XYZ file of C-alpha atoms in Angstrom:
488
model
C -15.219 9.415 19.228
C -11.554 9.176 20.243
C -12.549 8.514 23.858
C -13.712 4.985 23.056
C -10.308 4.386 21.435
C -8.588 5.592 24.625
C -10.501 2.942 26.579
C -8.977 0.094 24.567
C -6.195 -2.138 25.877
C -3.310 -1.607 26.046
C -4.215 1.886 27.215
C -0.609 3.103 27.056
C -0.547 2.487 23.308
C -4.017 3.712 22.361
C -3.779 6.853 24.519
C -0.580 7.898 22.808
C -2.108 7.109 19.406
C -5.087 9.326 20.223
C -2.753 12.117 21.381
C -0.775 11.847 18.149
C -3.865 11.729 15.929
C -5.097 14.989 17.434
C -2.153 16.693 15.689
C -2.421 17.361 11.910
C 0.522 15.589 10.247
C 0.171 15.179 6.472
C 3.377 14.490 4.574
C 5.380 17.632 3.760
C 3.493 19.544 6.479
C 4.930 18.045 9.656
C 5.778 21.294 11.496
C 3.102 20.796 14.160
C 3.885 17.148 14.824
C 7.614 17.918 15.005
C 6.877 20.585 17.646
C 4.595 18.101 19.433
C 7.350 15.457 19.582
C 10.011 17.952 20.654
C 7.819 19.116 23.526
C 7.070 15.492 24.453
C 10.755 14.563 24.721
C 11.743 17.735 26.546
C 8.961 17.364 29.120
C 10.274 13.887 29.925
C 13.695 15.422 30.556
C 15.462 13.427 27.842
C 18.005 14.650 25.302
C 15.807 15.721 22.383
C 17.239 16.622 18.982
C 15.650 18.138 15.878
C 18.098 17.546 13.034
C 18.521 19.775 10.004
C 15.905 17.979 7.874
C 13.282 17.801 10.626
C 13.732 14.345 12.156
C 13.273 14.142 15.915
C 15.587 11.995 18.067
C 14.840 11.353 21.749
C 17.413 9.467 23.818
C 16.394 7.546 26.951
C 18.925 5.773 29.195
C 18.639 2.073 29.990
C 16.534 1.010 32.961
C 18.301 -0.460 35.990
C 19.976 -3.772 35.197
C 19.841 -3.280 31.415
C 22.875 -1.042 31.038
C 25.006 -3.802 29.503
C 22.576 -4.478 26.639
C 23.093 -3.141 23.135
C 21.646 0.302 22.475
C 18.600 0.100 20.242
C 17.097 2.549 17.797
C 13.288 2.424 17.775
C 12.112 4.043 14.557
C 8.831 5.158 13.004
C 7.760 7.998 10.715
C 5.685 10.984 11.830
C 3.814 11.757 8.612
C 0.666 10.085 7.319
C -1.031 9.675 3.949
C -3.930 12.100 3.654
C -6.776 10.516 1.688
C -10.507 11.080 2.151
C -13.745 10.118 0.514
C -15.240 12.701 -1.844
C -18.272 13.148 0.374
C -16.173 13.724 3.516
C -15.684 17.325 4.625
C -12.256 17.281 6.229
C -9.157 19.492 6.251
C -5.981 17.505 6.953
C -4.047 20.738 7.498
C -6.123 21.813 10.488
C -8.102 18.850 11.838
C -7.161 15.851 13.964
C -8.255 12.392 12.809
C -11.756 11.393 13.947
C -11.423 7.807 15.177
C -14.016 5.270 16.230
C -14.243 1.603 17.207
C -15.951 -0.654 14.682
C -16.157 -4.154 16.146
C -12.636 -5.593 16.104
C -11.164 -2.551 14.359
C -10.283 1.078 14.882
C -11.219 3.255 11.899
C -11.406 6.910 10.932
C -14.512 8.745 9.807
C -14.154 9.020 6.018
C -10.366 9.483 6.016
C -7.143 7.563 6.385
C -6.534 6.561 10.003
C -2.818 7.270 10.304
C -2.111 3.918 11.948
C 0.583 3.765 9.265
C 2.876 4.683 11.004
C 1.129 6.317 13.957
C 0.861 3.093 15.917
C 4.621 2.736 15.691
C 5.137 6.326 16.877
C 2.643 5.770 19.718
C 4.470 2.593 20.758
C 7.762 4.433 21.091
C 6.115 7.326 22.955
C 4.538 4.916 25.449
C 7.889 3.241 26.126
C 9.697 6.549 26.490
C 7.085 7.739 28.989
C 6.938 4.518 31.016
C 8.711 4.175 34.356
C 8.029 0.435 34.673
C 8.958 -1.143 31.304
C 12.508 -2.632 31.362
C 14.602 -1.788 28.317
C 18.173 -1.063 27.171
C 19.293 2.419 26.179
C 16.924 3.725 23.505
C 17.423 6.202 20.702
C 13.920 6.991 19.455
C 14.080 8.111 15.823
C 10.991 9.825 14.408
C 11.520 10.512 10.708
C 9.576 12.907 8.503
C 8.131 12.668 5.005
C 8.377 8.892 4.643
C 5.236 8.669 2.550
C 6.100 11.119 -0.227
C 9.871 11.270 -0.469
C 11.712 9.434 2.314
C 13.485 12.763 2.810
C 13.800 12.313 6.571
C 15.598 8.995 6.251
C 17.707 10.229 3.348
C 18.683 13.382 5.211
C 19.667 11.654 8.477
C 23.404 12.080 8.861
C 25.803 9.459 10.090
C 27.102 9.834 13.636
C 23.858 11.055 15.218
C 22.962 7.553 16.367
C 25.068 5.093 18.333
C 22.541 2.250 18.390
C 23.605 -1.192 17.195
C 20.111 -2.549 16.523
C 17.225 -0.832 14.724
C 13.613 -1.819 15.358
C 11.472 -0.369 12.579
C 7.778 -0.513 13.577
C 6.237 -0.031 10.124
C 5.181 -3.556 9.100
C 1.431 -4.139 8.736
C 0.893 -7.866 9.401
C 1.437 -9.044 12.963
C 2.672 -12.509 11.917
C 5.393 -11.081 9.667
C 8.943 -10.066 10.417
C 10.474 -8.051 7.600
C 14.138 -8.326 6.744
C 14.094 -6.575 3.349
C 12.070 -4.179 1.200
C 11.797 -2.567 -2.194
C 13.417 0.648 -3.320
C 11.613 3.168 -5.471
C 11.879 6.001 -7.963
C 9.431 8.700 -9.030
C 8.892 8.804 -12.791
C 7.252 12.032 -13.984
C 6.193 12.797 -17.567
C 5.317 16.372 -18.514
C 4.289 17.957 -21.819
C 2.736 21.193 -22.989
C 0.271 21.658 -25.830
C -1.559 24.524 -27.493
C -5.195 24.410 -26.458
C -7.825 24.733 -29.168
C -11.236 26.340 -29.101
C -13.961 23.763 -28.617
C -15.861 23.342 -31.903
C -19.150 25.202 -32.054
C -22.293 23.349 -30.917
C -20.237 20.699 -29.067
C -21.899 18.956 -26.137
C -20.065 18.838 -22.790
C -19.847 15.638 -20.766
C -18.312 14.699 -17.427
C -16.871 11.206 -17.045
C -16.312 10.039 -13.473
C -14.595 6.898 -12.241
C -15.084 6.335 -8.502
C -15.777 3.739 -5.812
C -12.478 1.885 -6.246
C -10.736 0.422 -3.202
C -7.434 2.180 -3.698
C -4.732 1.123 -1.282
C -0.979 0.953 -0.789
C 0.846 1.059 -4.106
C 3.416 -1.417 -2.803
C 1.635 -3.829 -0.476
C -1.607 -3.937 -2.506
C -0.200 -3.790 -6.032
C -0.581 -7.555 -6.538
C -4.274 -7.704 -5.619
C -5.657 -6.941 -9.063
C -7.269 -3.708 -7.900
C -8.532 -1.151 -10.374
C -6.462 1.922 -11.178
C -8.743 4.913 -11.830
C -6.264 6.474 -14.262
C -6.017 3.332 -16.372
C -9.789 2.868 -16.394
C -10.368 6.511 -17.345
C -7.807 6.299 -20.122
C -9.570 3.261 -21.535
C -12.853 5.172 -21.630
C -11.206 8.184 -23.263
C -9.423 5.992 -25.797
C -12.682 4.385 -26.906
C -14.577 7.668 -26.882
C -11.897 9.263 -29.024
C -11.691 6.334 -31.457
C -15.432 5.934 -31.950
C -16.869 9.423 -31.466
C -14.047 11.913 -31.797
C -14.283 12.766 -28.097
C -12.143 15.778 -27.218
C -10.523 16.109 -23.791
C -10.620 19.377 -21.901
C -9.385 18.345 -18.431
C -8.477 15.219 -16.480
C -7.934 14.996 -12.729
C -7.098 11.484 -11.590
C -5.433 10.199 -8.428
C -3.580 12.149 -5.777
C -0.486 10.570 -4.177
C 2.223 8.450 -5.776
C 2.067 5.795 -3.060
C -1.711 5.370 -3.213
C -3.450 3.347 -5.922
C -5.791 5.950 -7.478
C -9.446 5.513 -6.540
C -11.039 8.327 -8.533
C -10.691 10.227 -11.792
C -12.816 12.935 -13.414
C -12.597 14.133 -17.022
C -14.353 17.004 -18.782
C -14.838 16.257 -22.474
C -16.725 17.506 -25.526
C -18.636 15.583 -28.207
C -19.906 16.703 -31.594
C -23.717 17.046 -31.449
C -24.163 14.418 -34.168
C -22.876 11.777 -31.737
C -24.766 12.930 -28.668
C -27.246 10.074 -28.292
C -24.989 7.337 -29.662
C -22.130 8.333 -27.357
C -23.877 7.625 -24.071
C -25.540 4.475 -25.410
C -22.427 2.900 -26.917
C -20.100 3.939 -24.101
C -22.338 2.102 -21.673
C -21.206 -1.115 -23.330
C -17.585 -0.273 -22.483
C -18.626 0.625 -18.949
C -20.370 -2.736 -18.539
C -17.326 -4.582 -19.840
C -15.034 -2.852 -17.352
C -17.385 -3.427 -14.425
C -17.662 -7.106 -15.355
C -13.885 -7.475 -15.428
C -13.569 -5.907 -11.959
C -16.706 -7.360 -10.378
C -14.696 -9.478 -7.913
C -11.941 -7.080 -6.874
C -13.889 -3.824 -7.253
C -17.582 -4.509 -6.536
C -18.256 -0.828 -5.725
C -16.776 0.583 -8.924
C -18.929 3.346 -10.422
C -18.465 4.863 -13.869
C -20.761 7.796 -14.579
C -21.052 9.518 -17.969
C -23.370 12.532 -17.845
C -23.947 15.776 -19.655
C -22.221 18.776 -18.102
C -24.042 21.947 -17.206
C -21.672 23.793 -19.529
C -19.473 22.814 -22.449
C -15.718 23.332 -21.923
C -14.333 26.208 -23.977
C -10.877 24.714 -24.583
C -9.767 21.199 -25.587
C -6.591 19.305 -26.445
C -5.586 19.208 -30.117
C -6.477 15.848 -31.724
C -2.869 14.736 -32.301
C -1.741 15.577 -28.763
C -4.711 13.629 -27.474
C -3.997 10.771 -29.881
C -0.474 10.310 -28.498
C -1.427 10.873 -24.867
C -4.086 8.185 -24.589
C -1.831 5.719 -26.389
C 1.139 6.481 -24.156
C -0.902 5.957 -20.995
C -2.342 2.781 -22.515
C 1.195 1.546 -23.249
C 2.652 2.553 -19.870
C 2.898 -0.398 -17.514
C 0.786 -0.385 -14.362
C 0.827 -3.104 -11.698
C 3.187 -6.035 -11.179
C 6.070 -6.113 -13.644
C 8.043 -9.049 -12.233
C 7.729 -11.451 -9.310
C 10.781 -12.305 -7.220
C 12.685 -15.433 -8.196
C 14.161 -15.660 -4.681
C 11.139 -15.213 -2.382
C 7.779 -16.925 -2.820
C 4.841 -14.620 -3.577
C 6.955 -11.460 -3.363
C 6.516 -8.754 -5.977
C 9.958 -7.773 -7.206
C 9.127 -4.851 -9.506
C 5.958 -2.811 -10.079
C 4.612 0.550 -11.162
C 1.708 2.677 -10.012
C 0.351 5.244 -12.496
C -0.604 7.415 -9.580
C -1.731 10.780 -10.906
C -2.836 12.145 -14.273
C -3.629 15.830 -14.709
C -4.540 17.536 -17.971
C -5.690 21.103 -18.581
C -4.585 24.661 -19.363
C -2.154 23.448 -21.988
C -0.243 21.054 -19.755
C -0.350 17.331 -19.041
C 1.468 15.500 -16.278
C 1.637 11.812 -15.408
C 3.171 10.830 -12.046
C 4.356 7.261 -11.385
C 5.990 5.422 -8.506
C 8.165 2.533 -9.656
C 9.289 0.040 -7.001
C 11.711 -2.868 -7.000
C 13.845 -4.889 -4.624
C 16.387 -5.136 -7.469
C 17.955 -1.799 -8.380
C 18.639 -2.722 -12.015
C 15.072 -3.964 -12.500
C 13.727 -0.741 -10.977
C 15.452 1.334 -13.622
C 14.588 -1.141 -16.369
C 10.888 -0.513 -15.732
C 11.490 3.215 -15.212
C 13.143 3.348 -18.638
C 10.226 1.447 -20.174
C 7.880 4.110 -18.812
C 10.219 6.850 -19.954
C 10.187 5.393 -23.448
C 6.386 5.214 -23.586
C 6.044 8.880 -22.633
C 8.986 10.211 -24.638
C 7.415 8.748 -27.767
C 4.559 11.225 -27.287
C 6.990 14.097 -26.768
C 6.994 14.277 -22.988
C 9.931 15.379 -20.915
C 10.491 12.540 -18.440
C 12.405 12.909 -15.191
C 13.437 10.466 -12.480
C 13.407 11.760 -8.911
C 13.442 10.713 -5.283
C 15.235 7.436 -5.947
C 15.890 5.427 -2.817
C 17.515 2.023 -2.344
C 15.926 -1.194 -1.230
C 16.923 -3.034 1.922
C 18.913 -6.196 1.257
C 17.848 -9.100 3.515
C 20.291 -10.373 6.136
C 19.245 -13.926 6.993
C 22.035 -14.121 9.624
C 20.712 -11.208 11.680
C 21.149 -11.599 15.464
C 18.006 -9.593 16.232
C 16.066 -11.757 13.766
C 16.906 -14.793 15.888
C 15.665 -12.978 19.002
C 12.347 -11.985 17.410
C 11.591 -15.350 15.841
C 12.283 -17.147 19.125
C 10.032 -14.806 21.130
C 7.264 -14.920 18.539
C 7.224 -18.725 18.496
C 7.208 -18.889 22.298
C 4.328 -16.425 22.585
C 2.178 -17.722 19.736
C 3.032 -21.389 19.289
C 3.876 -20.926 15.618
C 6.704 -19.518 13.552
C 6.409 -16.008 12.128
C 6.639 -15.381 8.405
C 10.110 -13.982 7.778
C 9.702 -11.969 4.615
C 10.883 -9.182 2.425
C 8.116 -6.768 1.427
C 7.284 -4.651 -1.599
C 6.691 -1.509 0.443
C 9.351 1.163 0.842
C 10.582 0.813 4.407
C 13.212 3.293 5.538
C 15.697 0.627 6.646
C 17.559 0.473 3.335
C 18.080 4.236 3.304
C 19.113 4.414 6.959
C 21.558 1.587 6.296
C 23.542 3.713 3.849
C 24.877 5.875 6.725
C 24.640 3.145 9.377
C 25.795 0.021 7.497
C 26.710 -1.949 10.642
C 23.298 -1.547 12.268
C 21.305 -4.795 12.592
C 17.810 -3.966 11.322
C 14.388 -5.606 11.609
C 10.812 -4.486 10.954
C 7.538 -5.627 12.512
C 4.197 -4.187 13.598
C 0.487 -4.744 14.280
C -2.042 -5.695 11.617
C -3.261 -2.701 9.604
C -5.509 -3.098 6.573
C -6.325 -0.653 3.785
C -3.364 1.648 4.401
C -3.247 4.764 2.195
C -7.036 4.676 1.714
C -10.064 5.810 3.752
C -10.673 2.130 4.464
C -7.530 2.034 6.639
C -8.182 0.186 9.885
C -6.132 -1.186 12.784
C -6.970 -4.506 14.404
C -7.508 -4.204 18.166
C -6.572 -7.763 19.146
C -3.471 -7.535 16.955
C -2.353 -4.363 18.738
C -2.546 -6.263 22.039
C -0.526 -9.154 20.600
C 2.025 -6.733 19.157
C 2.404 -4.774 22.418
C 3.172 -7.967 24.333
C 5.719 -8.853 21.628
C 7.420 -5.458 21.885
C 7.779 -5.640 25.658
C 9.464 -9.037 25.575
C 11.776 -7.968 22.751
C 12.971 -5.052 24.876
C 13.748 -7.418 27.746
C 15.761 -9.718 25.493
C 18.003 -7.369 23.551
C 21.462 -9.035 23.353
C 24.287 -8.046 25.682
C 26.818 -5.595 24.269
C 29.969 -7.293 22.984
């Protein structure tokens, strides 16, 4: 399947993307892709560095006639979000991504594609390998673990880079130039409870929420998409209120930065309610599906008897507080920006809910372009979960990237874009967590910009990269490299 991708134009870009996607590279497990990039840089004969946290830096001298231009840092992250459909048999730890061409798009077979941020990595690889593309001195920075902790960017020490301009290639709309982004913090609520024996003669049921779109918990948070954990909690709340439903286990969502698409709960019902439960719950199911009929047309909610009845359940009071806390916890857009049109300022994604074996855990990712607002929402979540007795911790906090409207490289990019396309680009700040803000803490004088080709459905198996956009983007990159300002 990847061969048809290799035949696309520009071949330099797609060939490197196919090479990269043959290497397993889920977040937190980047050992193989780090080795791949180290070998790539060393084979080219360039200075190749693997820093103490795992980032790879490859330094390429300027081409003839470009020696007096400012040194640039071209930056992308090596890891990818690993999401797959339930009916897809795939091991992200051992398999390369199976790509195919679908009309105007490149997709993966039942999994995330890794275009986020693999197309950026492939771009840099193609430029490093080229002997014909004119460019200034380049420091190629390949960071690790962007998707689950930003640990590569946070661990990059000052002094390793001398570049004056940073080109981040992690934006996902080809008519946008990003000059700012949101920061984030992980909010985790944990509690333990004493499991109880399931009452005798109880009937076991499995409740499944599936078929949701999912997506990027920053870029897609304003689209009104369904959150499987919120929908499941609503079903459990009603089942508990009306029929004394008892929860045995819940498994909902997977990654903090992905809007959860699926959730499964094992529950028990007293036999007296057996027939009424499925009949009356269908009314709730219909209500939910009606509410989401536009944004989630493929939503499925299945309530069916289990082959066996669970032997252990949550105590009623623990369950009482849990479903209410999750109901009260904010999910989605919290505040829109007062400074930028149509920009989400602050949001939360209730990303993962797990219950069973006497322990419950709720994992959130709270984002904001305003640091104080980020912690305001984080404290609201903390309050909701502490009221049920959870221990709540904040972790992995990273700063946003403050826009610089007077950026010199911004002027270069906007001028080139307008010349090439006959229209002005959208200069924006985004609600995703780009690494620029973090990198700027140790390199505060670096002029930073972010752009990239059009990618849809990132962080979900519907991820796809637009072929025509990649061609437009490649042309844009090449002219940017030729027009990097002269060193002062």
